[in-house]
Amino acid sequence: MKKLVVLSGAGMSAESGISTFRDAGGLWDKYPVEQVATPEGYQRNPELVLRFYNERRKQLTSVEPNQGHRLLARLEKDYDVTIITQNVDNLHERGGSSHIIHLHGELTKVTSSYAPNDSRYIKELKPEEYEVKIGDLAGDGSQLRPYIVWFGEAVPMIETAASYVSQADILVIIGTSMNVYPAAGLLNYAPVGTQVYLIDPNEVNVQSSRKIEVIRKGASEGVAELLTRLRQ
Ligand code: OAD
């Protein structure tokens, strides 16, 4: 089976009703990124940061995967599919995909404030535990924090992700502005022979001179179009 790797970003979930970050009216317009998505912001005001992610988590219970997520799952019949996502939602999982690498963490998980990447302290929350409060503790006695990779923090899954991209026959980039590194740099790991598709309703400024087949559509229609093109 051919190896098909997807690199998805916030636009993948836009049609499910989750805001992107950098589009007009996006999340970073409403919440300053340095307050809610950096270790310094968390140190300064942990309560605000917990509340921000509690809201994001609560939103998960009211949104559904869109056709784009579902069609990606269907690709598993014909391809060996790996989804590398920058998204912290669980819509790829709920859309039926079985092999997902979360580069920037997962909303449904919490971890230790001292050692966020220590697997002993990473815990999956049940929906009734989605509201994390000051005083809720990790296994090492530290405050529970969201299992999210914040700006300025290491991205532990990047090497695993790069290794999948370096073996891809087909790479499909969906709904990411390709602004945030190291995720955006993953394209550089695709071998010259890899066929690269990009699905986005807007123009994306990709820092690469390689040939990319652009599908200028939203995620649902765009993935449907991808399926048609792959069949040709
Ligand atoms: P951005 O908000 O930067 O980019 C969203 C992309 O989705 C843009 O290129 C939009 O044109 C596109 N888009 C909008 N609607 C779409 C639709 N219906 N279908 C498909 N695409 C659509 O989001 P990311 O690139 O994912 O990190 O941002 C990367 C990282 O920066 C995030 O993971 C997050 C953020 O700060 C952390 O929180 C650590």
PDB file of N, CA and C and ligand atoms in Angstrom, residues 8-12 14-15 20-23 28 33 37 53 86-87 104 148-151 174-180 199-202 204 217-219, ligand 1:
ATOM      1  N   SER A   8      -2.216  18.344   9.025  1.00  0.00           N
ATOM      2  CA  SER A   8      -3.399  19.206   9.144  1.00  0.00           C
ATOM      3  C   SER A   8      -3.188  20.316  10.160  1.00  0.00           C
ATOM      4  N   GLY A   9      -3.973  21.395   9.969  1.00  0.00           N
ATOM      5  CA  GLY A   9      -3.948  22.526  10.888  1.00  0.00           C
ATOM      6  C   GLY A   9      -5.373  22.960  11.198  1.00  0.00           C
ATOM      7  N   ALA A  10      -5.486  24.121  11.816  1.00  0.00           N
ATOM      8  CA  ALA A  10      -6.774  24.575  12.338  1.00  0.00           C
ATOM      9  C   ALA A  10      -7.895  24.605  11.295  1.00  0.00           C
ATOM     10  N   GLY A  11      -7.537  24.886  10.027  1.00  0.00           N
ATOM     11  CA  GLY A  11      -8.556  24.939   8.975  1.00  0.00           C
ATOM     12  C   GLY A  11      -9.276  23.611   8.790  1.00  0.00           C
ATOM     13  N   MET A  12      -8.634  22.515   9.160  1.00  0.00           N
ATOM     14  CA  MET A  12      -9.253  21.189   9.065  1.00  0.00           C
ATOM     15  C   MET A  12     -10.542  21.136   9.886  1.00  0.00           C
ATOM     16  N   ALA A  14     -12.270  23.906  10.918  1.00  0.00           N
ATOM     17  CA  ALA A  14     -13.062  25.142  10.816  1.00  0.00           C
ATOM     18  C   ALA A  14     -14.526  24.832  10.507  1.00  0.00           C
ATOM     19  N   GLU A  15     -14.752  23.889   9.597  1.00  0.00           N
ATOM     20  CA  GLU A  15     -16.145  23.585   9.219  1.00  0.00           C
ATOM     21  C   GLU A  15     -16.886  22.812  10.306  1.00  0.00           C
ATOM     22  N   THR A  20     -10.130  29.073  13.666  1.00  0.00           N
ATOM     23  CA  THR A  20      -8.702  28.989  13.366  1.00  0.00           C
ATOM     24  C   THR A  20      -7.994  30.040  14.239  1.00  0.00           C
ATOM     25  N   PHE A  21      -6.675  30.133  14.094  1.00  0.00           N
ATOM     26  CA  PHE A  21      -5.922  31.054  14.948  1.00  0.00           C
ATOM     27  C   PHE A  21      -5.668  32.393  14.276  1.00  0.00           C
ATOM     28  N   ARG A  22      -5.231  32.343  13.007  1.00  0.00           N
ATOM     29  CA  ARG A  22      -4.726  33.559  12.373  1.00  0.00           C
ATOM     30  C   ARG A  22      -5.662  34.198  11.372  1.00  0.00           C
ATOM     31  N   ASP A  23      -6.799  33.555  11.046  1.00  0.00           N
ATOM     32  CA  ASP A  23      -7.759  34.217  10.164  1.00  0.00           C
ATOM     33  C   ASP A  23      -8.376  35.379  10.938  1.00  0.00           C
ATOM     34  N   TRP A  28      -6.439  33.979  18.177  1.00  0.00           N
ATOM     35  CA  TRP A  28      -5.370  34.851  18.683  1.00  0.00           C
ATOM     36  C   TRP A  28      -5.745  36.333  18.621  1.00  0.00           C
ATOM     37  N   VAL A  33      -1.915  35.457  22.446  1.00  0.00           N
ATOM     38  CA  VAL A  33      -1.209  34.174  22.458  1.00  0.00           C
ATOM     39  C   VAL A  33      -0.188  34.091  23.588  1.00  0.00           C
ATOM     40  N   ALA A  37      -0.791  30.789  25.638  1.00  0.00           N
ATOM     41  CA  ALA A  37      -0.101  29.685  24.970  1.00  0.00           C
ATOM     42  C   ALA A  37       1.416  29.786  25.085  1.00  0.00           C
ATOM     43  N   TYR A  53      -8.304  26.764  28.375  1.00  0.00           N
ATOM     44  CA  TYR A  53      -8.347  25.390  27.858  1.00  0.00           C
ATOM     45  C   TYR A  53      -9.594  24.634  28.330  1.00  0.00           C
ATOM     46  N   GLN A  86      -1.591  19.478  13.805  1.00  0.00           N
ATOM     47  CA  GLN A  86      -1.218  20.522  14.761  1.00  0.00           C
ATOM     48  C   GLN A  86      -2.405  20.803  15.673  1.00  0.00           C
ATOM     49  N   ASN A  87      -3.530  20.177  15.377  1.00  0.00           N
ATOM     50  CA  ASN A  87      -4.748  20.461  16.142  1.00  0.00           C
ATOM     51  C   ASN A  87      -4.750  19.704  17.463  1.00  0.00           C
ATOM     52  N   HIS A 104       1.054  19.184  18.656  1.00  0.00           N
ATOM     53  CA  HIS A 104       0.935  20.247  19.660  1.00  0.00           C
ATOM     54  C   HIS A 104       0.123  19.836  20.877  1.00  0.00           C
ATOM     55  N   ILE A 148      -0.541  20.486  26.288  1.00  0.00           N
ATOM     56  CA  ILE A 148      -0.475  21.293  25.075  1.00  0.00           C
ATOM     57  C   ILE A 148       0.969  21.765  24.941  1.00  0.00           C
ATOM     58  N   VAL A 149       1.481  21.741  23.720  1.00  0.00           N
ATOM     59  CA  VAL A 149       2.812  22.277  23.485  1.00  0.00           C
ATOM     60  C   VAL A 149       2.667  23.786  23.271  1.00  0.00           C
ATOM     61  N   TRP A 150       3.216  24.563  24.183  1.00  0.00           N
ATOM     62  CA  TRP A 150       3.110  26.008  24.068  1.00  0.00           C
ATOM     63  C   TRP A 150       4.291  26.583  23.293  1.00  0.00           C
ATOM     64  N   PHE A 151       4.118  27.827  22.850  1.00  0.00           N
ATOM     65  CA  PHE A 151       5.200  28.490  22.120  1.00  0.00           C
ATOM     66  C   PHE A 151       6.431  28.555  23.014  1.00  0.00           C
ATOM     67  N   ILE A 174      -3.375  20.246   4.825  1.00  0.00           N
ATOM     68  CA  ILE A 174      -4.755  20.758   4.883  1.00  0.00           C
ATOM     69  C   ILE A 174      -4.931  21.806   5.981  1.00  0.00           C
ATOM     70  N   GLY A 175      -5.390  23.002   5.599  1.00  0.00           N
ATOM     71  CA  GLY A 175      -5.845  23.978   6.587  1.00  0.00           C
ATOM     72  C   GLY A 175      -4.800  24.468   7.561  1.00  0.00           C
ATOM     73  N   THR A 176      -3.593  24.687   7.068  1.00  0.00           N
ATOM     74  CA  THR A 176      -2.576  25.291   7.946  1.00  0.00           C
ATOM     75  C   THR A 176      -1.914  26.446   7.218  1.00  0.00           C
ATOM     76  N   SER A 177      -1.677  27.544   7.940  1.00  0.00           N
ATOM     77  CA  SER A 177      -1.051  28.708   7.313  1.00  0.00           C
ATOM     78  C   SER A 177       0.458  28.501   7.153  1.00  0.00           C
ATOM     79  N   MET A 178       0.972  27.374   7.634  1.00  0.00           N
ATOM     80  CA  MET A 178       2.403  27.048   7.514  1.00  0.00           C
ATOM     81  C   MET A 178       3.276  28.168   8.094  1.00  0.00           C
ATOM     82  N   ASN A 179       2.821  28.712   9.214  1.00  0.00           N
ATOM     83  CA  ASN A 179       3.528  29.796   9.886  1.00  0.00           C
ATOM     84  C   ASN A 179       4.335  29.313  11.074  1.00  0.00           C
ATOM     85  N   VAL A 180       3.928  28.174  11.634  1.00  0.00           N
ATOM     86  CA  VAL A 180       4.497  27.766  12.916  1.00  0.00           C
ATOM     87  C   VAL A 180       5.489  26.618  12.713  1.00  0.00           C
ATOM     88  N   ILE A 199      -4.566  21.635   0.467  1.00  0.00           N
ATOM     89  CA  ILE A 199      -5.998  21.992   0.465  1.00  0.00           C
ATOM     90  C   ILE A 199      -6.208  23.173   1.400  1.00  0.00           C
ATOM     91  N   ASP A 200      -6.688  24.284   0.851  1.00  0.00           N
ATOM     92  CA  ASP A 200      -6.943  25.484   1.662  1.00  0.00           C
ATOM     93  C   ASP A 200      -7.779  26.434   0.800  1.00  0.00           C
ATOM     94  N   PRO A 201      -8.798  27.051   1.369  1.00  0.00           N
ATOM     95  CA  PRO A 201      -9.605  27.962   0.558  1.00  0.00           C
ATOM     96  C   PRO A 201      -8.880  29.278   0.272  1.00  0.00           C
ATOM     97  N   ASN A 202      -7.822  29.534   1.031  1.00  0.00           N
ATOM     98  CA  ASN A 202      -7.060  30.779   0.851  1.00  0.00           C
ATOM     99  C   ASN A 202      -5.656  30.463   0.357  1.00  0.00           C
ATOM    100  N   VAL A 204      -1.839  30.108   0.513  1.00  0.00           N
ATOM    101  CA  VAL A 204      -0.911  29.833   1.607  1.00  0.00           C
ATOM    102  C   VAL A 204       0.497  30.108   1.106  1.00  0.00           C
ATOM    103  N   LYS A 217      -9.938  24.832  -1.850  1.00  0.00           N
ATOM    104  CA  LYS A 217     -11.278  24.591  -1.314  1.00  0.00           C
ATOM    105  C   LYS A 217     -11.182  24.382   0.178  1.00  0.00           C
ATOM    106  N   GLY A 218     -12.312  24.464   0.861  1.00  0.00           N
ATOM    107  CA  GLY A 218     -12.355  24.138   2.275  1.00  0.00           C
ATOM    108  C   GLY A 218     -12.118  22.647   2.474  1.00  0.00           C
ATOM    109  N   ALA A 219     -11.945  22.239   3.722  1.00  0.00           N
ATOM    110  CA  ALA A 219     -11.538  20.865   4.019  1.00  0.00           C
ATOM    111  C   ALA A 219     -12.505  19.808   3.469  1.00  0.00           C
TER     112      ALA A 219
HETATM  113  P1  OAD B   1      -3.815  29.102  11.303  1.00  0.00           P
HETATM  114  O1  OAD B   1      -4.983  29.783  11.946  1.00  0.00           O
HETATM  115  O2  OAD B   1      -2.509  29.802  11.281  1.00  0.00           O
HETATM  116  O3  OAD B   1      -4.189  28.771   9.787  1.00  0.00           O
HETATM  117  C1  OAD B   1      -5.440  28.239   9.438  1.00  0.00           C
HETATM  118  C2  OAD B   1      -5.458  27.917   7.961  1.00  0.00           C
HETATM  119  O4  OAD B   1      -6.710  27.280   7.691  1.00  0.00           O
HETATM  120  C3  OAD B   1      -5.347  29.123   7.033  1.00  0.00           C
HETATM  121  O5  OAD B   1      -4.414  28.858   5.992  1.00  0.00           O
HETATM  122  C4  OAD B   1      -6.771  29.267   6.481  1.00  0.00           C
HETATM  123  O6  OAD B   1      -6.790  29.796   5.164  1.00  0.00           O
HETATM  124  C5  OAD B   1      -7.224  27.821   6.489  1.00  0.00           C
HETATM  125  N1  OAD B   1      -8.685  27.613   6.486  1.00  0.00           N
HETATM  126  C6  OAD B   1      -9.667  28.452   6.886  1.00  0.00           C
HETATM  127  N2  OAD B   1     -10.867  27.867   6.721  1.00  0.00           N
HETATM  128  C7  OAD B   1     -10.646  26.642   6.197  1.00  0.00           C
HETATM  129  C8  OAD B   1     -11.506  25.567   5.773  1.00  0.00           C
HETATM  130  N3  OAD B   1     -12.825  25.628   5.867  1.00  0.00           N
HETATM  131  N4  OAD B   1     -10.918  24.444   5.276  1.00  0.00           N
HETATM  132  C9  OAD B   1      -9.569  24.366   5.154  1.00  0.00           C
HETATM  133  N5  OAD B   1      -8.727  25.345   5.521  1.00  0.00           N
HETATM  134  C10 OAD B   1      -9.260  26.474   6.027  1.00  0.00           C
HETATM  135  O7  OAD B   1      -3.708  27.660  11.991  1.00  0.00           O
HETATM  136  P2  OAD B   1      -2.492  26.614  12.015  1.00  0.00           P
HETATM  137  O8  OAD B   1      -1.667  26.712  10.788  1.00  0.00           O
HETATM  138  O9  OAD B   1      -3.065  25.305  12.375  1.00  0.00           O
HETATM  139  O10 OAD B   1      -0.394  26.119  18.037  1.00  0.00           O
HETATM  140  O11 OAD B   1      -1.669  27.159  13.241  1.00  0.00           O
HETATM  141  C11 OAD B   1      -0.571  26.409  13.674  1.00  0.00           C
HETATM  142  C12 OAD B   1      -0.412  26.473  15.166  1.00  0.00           C
HETATM  143  O12 OAD B   1      -0.413  27.837  15.611  1.00  0.00           O
HETATM  144  C13 OAD B   1      -1.540  25.865  15.959  1.00  0.00           C
HETATM  145  O13 OAD B   1      -1.364  24.485  16.139  1.00  0.00           O
HETATM  146  C14 OAD B   1      -1.515  26.582  17.258  1.00  0.00           C
HETATM  147  C15 OAD B   1      -1.315  27.975  16.723  1.00  0.00           C
HETATM  148  O14 OAD B   1      -0.799  28.928  17.528  1.00  0.00           O
HETATM  149  C16 OAD B   1      -0.474  26.054  19.366  1.00  0.00           C
HETATM  150  O15 OAD B   1      -1.454  26.383  20.010  1.00  0.00           O
HETATM  151  C17 OAD B   1       0.776  25.590  20.005  1.00  0.00           C
END
